[in-house]
Amino acid sequence: MKLFPRRSTLAAIALAAAGLLPSGAPIALAQGKTTITFAGVTFTEAGRGDRLRSWVDKYNKSQDKIEVQTIGLPFATFANTMFTQMGGGGGPDIIRFDTIDFYAAVPAGRVLPFDDYIKDSDYKFSAPNDYLKVNGKRYGVAFEISNYVMMYNPALLKDGKVPATFDELLAIAKSASGGGNFGYAYRATMAERNGFWQDLCNFVFGFGGRWGDGTNLTLNSPKVIEGVAAYKRMYDSGAIPRGADAATYRRMFWEGKVAIEIDNGGVAGIFNQQAPNLQFLAAPSPFPTRAQGLILAPLTVNANTKNKDAAFAFVKWALQPENQKDLQDILGASSVATVVPRSADDLAKKPWLKIYDDQTPNAVPQLVAGFEVRTPELQQIIIEQVLKVLQGGMDPKKAMDEAQELAVAKMKK
Amino acid sequence: MTALPTPLRISAVVLLLALAGFPFYWMFVTSLTPSSDLFASTPNFLPKWGEAGVYREAFEKIPVATWLLNSLIVAGGTTFLSLAIALFPAYALSRFKFTGKGVIGLSLFATQMLPEAMLVVPLYALFGQLKILNTLTALILANTAFTVPVVVWILKGAIDGVPEEIEEAARIDGCSQAGLVWCIVLPLIAPTLAAAAVIAFFHGWNEYVFAQTLVSSESLRTASVGLAGFVGELSTPIHTVMSIAMIYTVPAIIFYLFVQKYVVSGMTAGGVKG
Amino acid sequence: MSAGDPQGKSLVPRWTPYAFMAPVFFYLLFLDFIPLLNELYLSFTSTSLLTPANHIWVGLDNYRELFRNADFLHSIWITAIYTIACVVFAIGIGLIAALLLDAPFRGRAVARVLVTLPWAAPPVAVALIFTWIYNAQYGVFNYVQKLMGFDAFENWLDTPNRALIAILIATIWQIFPFSSVVILAALQGVPRELRESAAIDGAGPWAIFKAVVWPTILPTVMILALFVTIWSLRRFDLIWLLTQGGPIGATNTLVIDLYRRAFVYRDLGAGASVGMIGLSIALAVTMVHYRLSRRFGAAGA
């Protein structure tokens, strides 16, 4: 029997591995530079990600003491990965969290208070930044604040009529469907649990419902049930591409196949930059009340950081007016921690910007008031029950009564 | 199945090949279909060769080359380490009787039952203490913990099939026990080694849970994590995603084609016989 | 199982087997078994993913909670169906493929390679292509259904009574080639003369299979069944990326449940207890397998 001919190959791989491994870790460059890491989902986004990286690079070039390395991670697993790393004593130095995860990290002592470094009085923080204070202490500043409004593709709307009520939305979405087009799109699958939650919050908040009143859960309050019933009516309307994930239906919107969606200002910004030929417009979401969900993504500093000063130096840089302005430009229709007025030119070129900005006073974080820390568990219960309504044909009231019962039992634990 | 009528047999083989090959073909066709055509009521069944630029774009705009290199290092390292660790234990399990052999055999098997998701937290802590978090070494070490038992198992089966007389002669010539394994047994079980290498390599190449958690730097990201990052993301064109899926799949297939002729014979000799 | 075997092993020092076993022993001790014991301990505590060093001892509370929970019992049921279907279909199709590819025909070598390619595909890539194939509006899966005259408007991955079938199709596509390679290897051991003499005696193909082929490959099929079972019990990435266990728990296997509890709800204690239950099931299956294979082995010999 002849000798195994691949032994040399294996040895070569081993040598290559041995040679490459030690150089693998991103070790701070020479000249006494401190390297810190900054993780966020936004760095993975088409177009926006690259521009955000160059924004961070501007900081790296502005001084020679600190080097910030960006880490882009997917939305779906971002919090899981961060929490595993932080719990294990590691993780990036600076993290852009979503609110829901921020509220989990604060009570666990996983992010540092800002008070020693950042004084509120030194900055013109916008109102939503107050949500980033826990027991009077600030644990983050907004990296991105993004509202939800209705985006539409006027070319696909019959007679150009823009819906102002939910019934109109249903009718117009139906009339815009057919011939390979869809009138409306949203998420309704467990595989996109977090996105589904955002879309559901818009319906429920729009109908005047809230998940909690600060002390009690209100999952089966009449307004919540109305919102869930509306979600179901849309699901059954035949106007939506059922089961399509956000990446697909946003792309369909981009390609002129979807007429209307309710989406955040970041998405509007991406369409504007990446699909310049898409002439979309925006209008307030057509629900009985103006309340809609809010993406509030804070910059936080990991309590495990060994470079606290460097991390806060970067945060301070990020809060300087000109850097805030650049950031706001990159983020699209979102806004940043401090109040940065839009330029008249921008407002004229992007008519949807004003609609997004005007939504701010009615924006509500996608949390369960009074149970912020436990929102992920409540989210799971609520979504499972709503799926029973959508797919199992369960009556919305019955489903939400059950949700309330399950949730109350769970919260007693 | 020689007894089946030939046309029936051939059509069964063709059907089988079609089913096995279709998802690959579809991945390829989708990667070569522009977004606007993907959203059509009738799917596009043939690749549009004019779209081949999507592959160049993937390499230019997305760090695919880095991902592949990292996956290759992890897979190669896992393969090498698994074979290196497993050889002598496989020999011992095959040739010697000793106290505790049964327990070790069962323990080896039990490792196959452990889900990565369960070990990721303790391993993160362990690797933190060893100061090897955020290195590809960590991934190689973690993956090897799952591949070693299978490799031991397979190699043991192959060594069972090596006649002991061959060893006796060398032993009388004064060869040490370890030298015996290295010089006499190793070459004889080469095909099985290849079969075991395939299993270890695929595990390292495919692994996702550890790669996502134990490594954070983008420069150390593996292809599995890079590709999974597109799931549910914002508006990444589907044909771009499929082109990257293709780029990630092809090296594994090439590797398999390279060693496949050893796989069936290796399995024949190997421990999967029970 | 004692040291000092009579057959010419006296030349080998007593410590040699232990020296040979040492690398694997220490490796698995530190990377598998100590972490496993750590998890076992965690399963009796209430521990947050965010503060894994702070444990509150809760005794059997996590387990009690699980067995009181209908959703958890449902996920055991889903795991059982998923695993059994994987074993039956992956091995069944693998066996058919192996038998087809064992008989000589022109191009056999190429066909053997092509059939086994799905095994080489990374699960993450498999999940992505199947997601697109299943797409309700533009997926080829629904397109074919419509051609065949079915009303196909739903995405199977998103339909409670179809999602499990959908992930099974993807899984079996991916894993049947491994079975076929292994069975093909075992078929090389079927004595040709026996097969031929049976054919001369006028036995039909089915009779030959039953009398000659099956007994020879049975031990292989048994061990293969055990491996497929164990691997299916712990399969994660494919299912997670396709459905995350949904919709309404339709594909919520134990490992998906474990992951969700530990990483989404950040409850390491509950996650660990799910893991321990999964492990107990896997151990029980292995025990049953050993019993069965001993009995079959005796009958087959």
CSV table of N, CA and C in Angstrom, one decimal, chain C residues 59-169:
chain,number,residue,atom,x,y,z
C,59,GLY,N,-31.9,24.5,43.5
C,59,GLY,CA,-32.2,23.1,43.5
C,59,GLY,C,-32.8,22.7,42.2
C,60,LEU,N,-34.0,22.0,42.3
C,60,LEU,CA,-34.6,21.4,41.1
C,60,LEU,C,-35.6,22.3,40.5
C,61,ASP,N,-35.6,23.6,40.9
C,61,ASP,CA,-36.6,24.5,40.4
C,61,ASP,C,-36.7,24.6,38.9
C,62,ASN,N,-35.5,24.7,38.2
C,62,ASN,CA,-35.5,24.8,36.8
C,62,ASN,C,-36.1,23.6,36.1
C,63,TYR,N,-35.8,22.4,36.7
C,63,TYR,CA,-36.4,21.2,36.1
C,63,TYR,C,-37.9,21.2,36.3
C,64,ARG,N,-38.3,21.5,37.5
C,64,ARG,CA,-39.7,21.5,37.9
C,64,ARG,C,-40.5,22.4,36.9
C,65,GLU,N,-39.9,23.6,36.7
C,65,GLU,CA,-40.5,24.6,35.9
C,65,GLU,C,-40.7,24.0,34.4
C,66,LEU,N,-39.7,23.3,34.0
C,66,LEU,CA,-39.7,22.8,32.6
C,66,LEU,C,-40.8,21.8,32.4
C,67,PHE,N,-40.9,20.9,33.4
C,67,PHE,CA,-41.8,19.8,33.2
C,67,PHE,C,-43.3,20.2,33.4
C,68,ARG,N,-43.4,21.4,34.0
C,68,ARG,CA,-44.8,22.0,34.2
C,68,ARG,C,-45.2,22.7,32.9
C,69,ASN,N,-44.2,23.0,32.1
C,69,ASN,CA,-44.4,23.9,31.0
C,69,ASN,C,-44.8,23.1,29.7
C,70,ALA,N,-46.1,23.4,29.2
C,70,ALA,CA,-46.6,22.6,28.1
C,70,ALA,C,-45.7,22.9,26.8
C,71,ASP,N,-45.2,24.1,26.7
C,71,ASP,CA,-44.3,24.4,25.5
C,71,ASP,C,-43.1,23.6,25.5
C,72,PHE,N,-42.5,23.4,26.7
C,72,PHE,CA,-41.3,22.6,26.8
C,72,PHE,C,-41.6,21.1,26.4
C,73,LEU,N,-42.7,20.6,26.9
C,73,LEU,CA,-43.1,19.2,26.6
C,73,LEU,C,-43.3,19.1,25.1
C,74,HIS,N,-43.9,20.1,24.5
C,74,HIS,CA,-44.1,20.1,23.1
C,74,HIS,C,-42.7,20.1,22.4
C,75,SER,N,-41.7,20.8,22.9
C,75,SER,CA,-40.5,20.8,22.2
C,75,SER,C,-39.8,19.4,22.3
C,76,ILE,N,-40.0,18.7,23.3
C,76,ILE,CA,-39.5,17.3,23.4
C,76,ILE,C,-40.2,16.5,22.3
C,77,TRP,N,-41.4,16.7,22.1
C,77,TRP,CA,-42.2,16.0,21.1
C,77,TRP,C,-41.7,16.3,19.7
C,78,ILE,N,-41.4,17.6,19.5
C,78,ILE,CA,-40.9,18.1,18.2
C,78,ILE,C,-39.5,17.4,17.9
C,79,THR,N,-38.7,17.4,19.0
C,79,THR,CA,-37.4,16.9,18.8
C,79,THR,C,-37.5,15.4,18.4
C,80,ALA,N,-38.4,14.7,19.1
C,80,ALA,CA,-38.6,13.3,18.8
C,80,ALA,C,-39.0,13.1,17.3
C,81,ILE,N,-39.9,13.8,16.9
C,81,ILE,CA,-40.4,13.7,15.5
C,81,ILE,C,-39.2,14.0,14.5
C,82,TYR,N,-38.6,15.1,14.8
C,82,TYR,CA,-37.5,15.6,13.9
C,82,TYR,C,-36.4,14.5,13.8
C,83,THR,N,-36.0,14.0,15.0
C,83,THR,CA,-34.9,13.0,15.0
C,83,THR,C,-35.3,11.7,14.3
C,84,ILE,N,-36.5,11.2,14.6
C,84,ILE,CA,-36.9,9.9,14.0
C,84,ILE,C,-37.0,10.1,12.5
C,85,ALA,N,-37.6,11.2,12.1
C,85,ALA,CA,-37.7,11.4,10.6
C,85,ALA,C,-36.3,11.5,10.0
C,86,CYS,N,-35.4,12.2,10.7
C,86,CYS,CA,-34.0,12.3,10.1
C,86,CYS,C,-33.4,10.9,10.0
C,87,VAL,N,-33.6,10.1,11.0
C,87,VAL,CA,-33.0,8.7,10.9
C,87,VAL,C,-33.6,7.9,9.8
C,88,VAL,N,-35.0,7.9,9.8
C,88,VAL,CA,-35.7,7.0,8.8
C,88,VAL,C,-35.3,7.5,7.4
C,89,PHE,N,-35.5,8.8,7.1
C,89,PHE,CA,-35.3,9.2,5.8
C,89,PHE,C,-33.9,9.4,5.3
C,90,ALA,N,-33.0,9.9,6.2
C,90,ALA,CA,-31.6,10.0,5.8
C,90,ALA,C,-31.0,8.6,5.5
C,91,ILE,N,-31.4,7.6,6.4
C,91,ILE,CA,-30.8,6.3,6.2
C,91,ILE,C,-31.6,5.6,5.0
C,92,GLY,N,-32.9,5.8,5.0
C,92,GLY,CA,-33.6,5.2,3.9
C,92,GLY,C,-33.2,5.6,2.5
C,93,ILE,N,-33.1,6.9,2.4
C,93,ILE,CA,-32.7,7.5,1.1
C,93,ILE,C,-31.2,7.2,0.8
C,94,GLY,N,-30.4,7.2,1.9
C,94,GLY,CA,-29.0,6.9,1.8
C,94,GLY,C,-28.8,5.4,1.3
C,95,LEU,N,-29.7,4.5,1.9
C,95,LEU,CA,-29.6,3.1,1.5
C,95,LEU,C,-30.0,2.9,0.0
C,96,ILE,N,-31.0,3.6,-0.4
C,96,ILE,CA,-31.4,3.5,-1.8
C,96,ILE,C,-30.3,4.0,-2.7
C,97,ALA,N,-29.8,5.2,-2.3
C,97,ALA,CA,-28.7,5.7,-3.1
C,97,ALA,C,-27.5,4.8,-3.2
C,98,ALA,N,-27.2,4.2,-2.0
C,98,ALA,CA,-26.0,3.3,-2.0
C,98,ALA,C,-26.2,2.1,-2.9
C,99,LEU,N,-27.4,1.5,-2.8
C,99,LEU,CA,-27.7,0.3,-3.6
C,99,LEU,C,-27.7,0.7,-5.1
C,100,LEU,N,-28.2,1.9,-5.5
C,100,LEU,CA,-28.2,2.3,-6.9
C,100,LEU,C,-26.7,2.5,-7.3
C,101,LEU,N,-25.9,3.0,-6.4
C,101,LEU,CA,-24.5,3.4,-6.9
C,101,LEU,C,-23.6,2.2,-6.7
C,102,ASP,N,-24.1,1.1,-6.1
C,102,ASP,CA,-23.2,-0.1,-5.9
C,102,ASP,C,-23.1,-0.9,-7.2
C,103,ALA,N,-24.3,-0.9,-7.9
C,103,ALA,CA,-24.3,-1.7,-9.1
C,103,ALA,C,-23.5,-1.0,-10.2
C,104,PRO,N,-22.8,-1.7,-11.0
C,104,PRO,CA,-21.9,-1.0,-12.0
C,104,PRO,C,-22.8,-0.4,-13.1
C,105,PHE,N,-22.4,0.8,-13.6
C,105,PHE,CA,-22.9,1.4,-14.8
C,105,PHE,C,-21.9,2.4,-15.2
C,106,ARG,N,-22.1,2.9,-16.5
C,106,ARG,CA,-21.1,3.8,-17.0
C,106,ARG,C,-21.3,5.2,-16.3
C,107,GLY,N,-20.2,5.7,-15.8
C,107,GLY,CA,-20.3,7.0,-15.1
C,107,GLY,C,-20.6,6.9,-13.6
C,108,ARG,N,-20.5,5.6,-13.1
C,108,ARG,CA,-20.8,5.4,-11.7
C,108,ARG,C,-19.9,6.2,-10.8
C,109,ALA,N,-18.6,6.3,-11.2
C,109,ALA,CA,-17.7,7.0,-10.3
C,109,ALA,C,-18.1,8.5,-10.1
C,110,VAL,N,-18.5,9.1,-11.2
C,110,VAL,CA,-18.9,10.5,-11.2
C,110,VAL,C,-20.2,10.6,-10.4
C,111,ALA,N,-21.1,9.7,-10.6
C,111,ALA,CA,-22.4,9.8,-9.9
C,111,ALA,C,-22.2,9.6,-8.4
C,112,ARG,N,-21.3,8.7,-8.0
C,112,ARG,CA,-21.0,8.6,-6.6
C,112,ARG,C,-20.6,9.9,-6.0
C,113,VAL,N,-19.7,10.6,-6.7
C,113,VAL,CA,-19.2,11.8,-6.1
C,113,VAL,C,-20.3,12.9,-6.1
C,114,LEU,N,-21.1,13.0,-7.2
C,114,LEU,CA,-22.1,14.0,-7.2
C,114,LEU,C,-23.2,13.8,-6.1
C,115,VAL,N,-23.6,12.6,-5.9
C,115,VAL,CA,-24.6,12.4,-4.9
C,115,VAL,C,-24.2,12.8,-3.5
C,116,THR,N,-22.9,12.7,-3.3
C,116,THR,CA,-22.5,13.0,-1.9
C,116,THR,C,-22.1,14.4,-1.7
C,117,LEU,N,-22.3,15.3,-2.7
C,117,LEU,CA,-21.9,16.7,-2.6
C,117,LEU,C,-22.7,17.4,-1.5
C,118,PRO,N,-24.0,17.2,-1.3
C,118,PRO,CA,-24.7,18.0,-0.3
C,118,PRO,C,-24.0,17.9,1.1
C,119,TRP,N,-23.4,16.8,1.3
C,119,TRP,CA,-22.6,16.6,2.6
C,119,TRP,C,-21.5,17.7,2.8
C,120,ALA,N,-21.0,18.1,1.6
C,120,ALA,CA,-19.9,19.1,1.7
C,120,ALA,C,-20.4,20.5,1.8
C,121,ALA,N,-21.7,20.7,1.7
C,121,ALA,CA,-22.2,22.1,1.7
C,121,ALA,C,-22.3,22.6,3.1
C,122,PRO,N,-21.8,23.8,3.4
C,122,PRO,CA,-21.9,24.4,4.8
C,122,PRO,C,-23.3,24.6,5.2
C,123,PRO,N,-23.7,24.3,6.4
C,123,PRO,CA,-25.1,24.4,6.8
C,123,PRO,C,-25.6,25.9,6.6
C,124,VAL,N,-24.7,26.8,6.9
C,124,VAL,CA,-25.2,28.2,6.8
C,124,VAL,C,-25.6,28.5,5.3
C,125,ALA,N,-24.8,28.1,4.4
C,125,ALA,CA,-25.1,28.3,3.0
C,125,ALA,C,-26.4,27.5,2.6
C,126,VAL,N,-26.5,26.3,3.2
C,126,VAL,CA,-27.7,25.5,2.9
C,126,VAL,C,-29.0,26.2,3.4
C,127,ALA,N,-28.9,26.8,4.6
C,127,ALA,CA,-30.0,27.5,5.2
C,127,ALA,C,-30.4,28.7,4.3
C,128,LEU,N,-29.4,29.4,3.7
C,128,LEU,CA,-29.7,30.5,2.9
C,128,LEU,C,-30.4,30.1,1.6
C,129,ILE,N,-29.9,29.1,0.9
C,129,ILE,CA,-30.5,28.7,-0.3
C,129,ILE,C,-31.9,28.1,-0.1
C,130,PHE,N,-32.1,27.4,0.9
C,130,PHE,CA,-33.4,26.8,1.2
C,130,PHE,C,-34.4,27.9,1.6
C,131,THR,N,-33.9,28.9,2.3
C,131,THR,CA,-34.8,30.1,2.6
C,131,THR,C,-35.3,30.7,1.3
C,132,TRP,N,-34.4,30.8,0.3
C,132,TRP,CA,-34.8,31.4,-1.0
C,132,TRP,C,-35.7,30.5,-1.8
C,133,ILE,N,-35.4,29.2,-1.7
C,133,ILE,CA,-36.2,28.2,-2.4
C,133,ILE,C,-37.6,28.2,-1.9
C,134,TYR,N,-37.8,28.3,-0.6
C,134,TYR,CA,-39.1,28.3,0.1
C,134,TYR,C,-39.8,29.6,0.0
C,135,ASN,N,-39.2,30.7,-0.5
C,135,ASN,CA,-39.8,32.0,-0.5
C,135,ASN,C,-41.2,31.9,-1.2
C,136,ALA,N,-42.2,32.4,-0.5
C,136,ALA,CA,-43.6,32.2,-0.9
C,136,ALA,C,-43.9,32.9,-2.3
C,137,GLN,N,-43.3,34.0,-2.6
C,137,GLN,CA,-43.6,34.7,-3.8
C,137,GLN,C,-42.8,34.3,-5.0
C,138,TYR,N,-41.5,34.2,-4.7
C,138,TYR,CA,-40.5,34.0,-5.8
C,138,TYR,C,-39.8,32.7,-5.7
C,139,GLY,N,-40.1,31.9,-4.7
C,139,GLY,CA,-39.4,30.7,-4.5
C,139,GLY,C,-39.7,29.6,-5.5
C,140,VAL,N,-38.8,28.8,-5.9
C,140,VAL,CA,-39.0,27.8,-6.9
C,140,VAL,C,-39.9,26.6,-6.4
C,141,PHE,N,-39.9,26.5,-5.0
C,141,PHE,CA,-40.6,25.4,-4.4
C,141,PHE,C,-42.1,25.7,-4.6
C,142,ASN,N,-42.6,26.9,-4.3
C,142,ASN,CA,-44.0,27.2,-4.5
C,142,ASN,C,-44.3,27.2,-6.0
C,143,TYR,N,-43.4,27.6,-6.8
C,143,TYR,CA,-43.6,27.7,-8.3
C,143,TYR,C,-43.9,26.3,-8.8
C,144,VAL,N,-43.2,25.3,-8.4
C,144,VAL,CA,-43.4,23.9,-8.8
C,144,VAL,C,-44.7,23.5,-8.3
C,145,GLN,N,-45.1,23.8,-7.0
C,145,GLN,CA,-46.4,23.4,-6.5
C,145,GLN,C,-47.5,24.0,-7.3
C,146,LYS,N,-47.3,25.2,-7.7
C,146,LYS,CA,-48.4,25.8,-8.5
C,146,LYS,C,-48.5,25.1,-9.9
C,147,LEU,N,-47.4,24.8,-10.5
C,147,LEU,CA,-47.4,24.1,-11.7
C,147,LEU,C,-48.2,22.8,-11.6
C,148,MET,N,-48.0,22.2,-10.4
C,148,MET,CA,-48.7,20.9,-10.2
C,148,MET,C,-50.1,21.1,-9.8
C,149,GLY,N,-50.6,22.3,-9.8
C,149,GLY,CA,-52.0,22.6,-9.5
C,149,GLY,C,-52.4,22.8,-8.1
C,150,PHE,N,-51.4,23.0,-7.2
C,150,PHE,CA,-51.7,23.3,-5.8
C,150,PHE,C,-51.8,24.8,-5.6
C,151,ASP,N,-52.6,25.1,-4.6
C,151,ASP,CA,-52.6,26.5,-4.1
C,151,ASP,C,-51.4,26.8,-3.3
C,152,ALA,N,-50.4,27.4,-3.8
C,152,ALA,CA,-49.2,27.6,-3.0
C,152,ALA,C,-49.0,29.1,-2.8
C,153,PHE,N,-49.5,29.6,-1.7
C,153,PHE,CA,-49.2,31.0,-1.4
C,153,PHE,C,-48.4,31.2,-0.2
C,154,GLU,N,-48.3,30.1,0.6
C,154,GLU,CA,-47.6,30.3,1.9
C,154,GLU,C,-46.2,29.8,1.8
C,155,ASN,N,-45.4,30.4,2.6
C,155,ASN,CA,-44.0,30.0,2.8
C,155,ASN,C,-44.1,28.8,3.8
C,156,TRP,N,-43.6,27.7,3.4
C,156,TRP,CA,-43.7,26.5,4.3
C,156,TRP,C,-43.0,26.8,5.7
C,157,LEU,N,-41.9,27.5,5.6
C,157,LEU,CA,-41.2,27.8,6.8
C,157,LEU,C,-42.0,28.6,7.8
C,158,ASP,N,-43.0,29.2,7.3
C,158,ASP,CA,-43.8,30.2,8.0
C,158,ASP,C,-45.2,29.6,8.3
C,159,THR,N,-45.4,28.4,8.1
C,159,THR,CA,-46.7,27.8,8.3
C,159,THR,C,-46.6,26.7,9.3
C,160,PRO,N,-47.4,26.8,10.4
C,160,PRO,CA,-47.2,25.9,11.6
C,160,PRO,C,-47.1,24.4,11.2
C,161,ASN,N,-48.1,24.0,10.4
C,161,ASN,CA,-48.1,22.5,10.2
C,161,ASN,C,-47.2,22.1,9.0
C,162,ARG,N,-46.4,23.0,8.4
C,162,ARG,CA,-45.5,22.6,7.3
C,162,ARG,C,-44.1,22.9,7.7
C,163,ALA,N,-43.8,23.7,8.7
C,163,ALA,CA,-42.5,24.2,8.9
C,163,ALA,C,-41.5,23.0,9.2
C,164,LEU,N,-42.0,22.1,10.0
C,164,LEU,CA,-41.2,21.0,10.4
C,164,LEU,C,-40.8,20.1,9.2
C,165,ILE,N,-41.8,20.0,8.3
C,165,ILE,CA,-41.5,19.2,7.1
C,165,ILE,C,-40.5,20.0,6.3
C,166,ALA,N,-40.6,21.3,6.2
C,166,ALA,CA,-39.7,22.1,5.4
C,166,ALA,C,-38.3,22.0,5.9
C,167,ILE,N,-38.1,22.1,7.3
C,167,ILE,CA,-36.7,21.9,7.8
C,167,ILE,C,-36.2,20.5,7.6
C,168,LEU,N,-37.1,19.5,7.7
C,168,LEU,CA,-36.7,18.2,7.5
C,168,LEU,C,-36.2,17.9,6.1
C,169,ILE,N,-36.9,18.5,5.1
C,169,ILE,CA,-36.4,18.4,3.7
C,169,ILE,C,-35.0,18.9,3.6
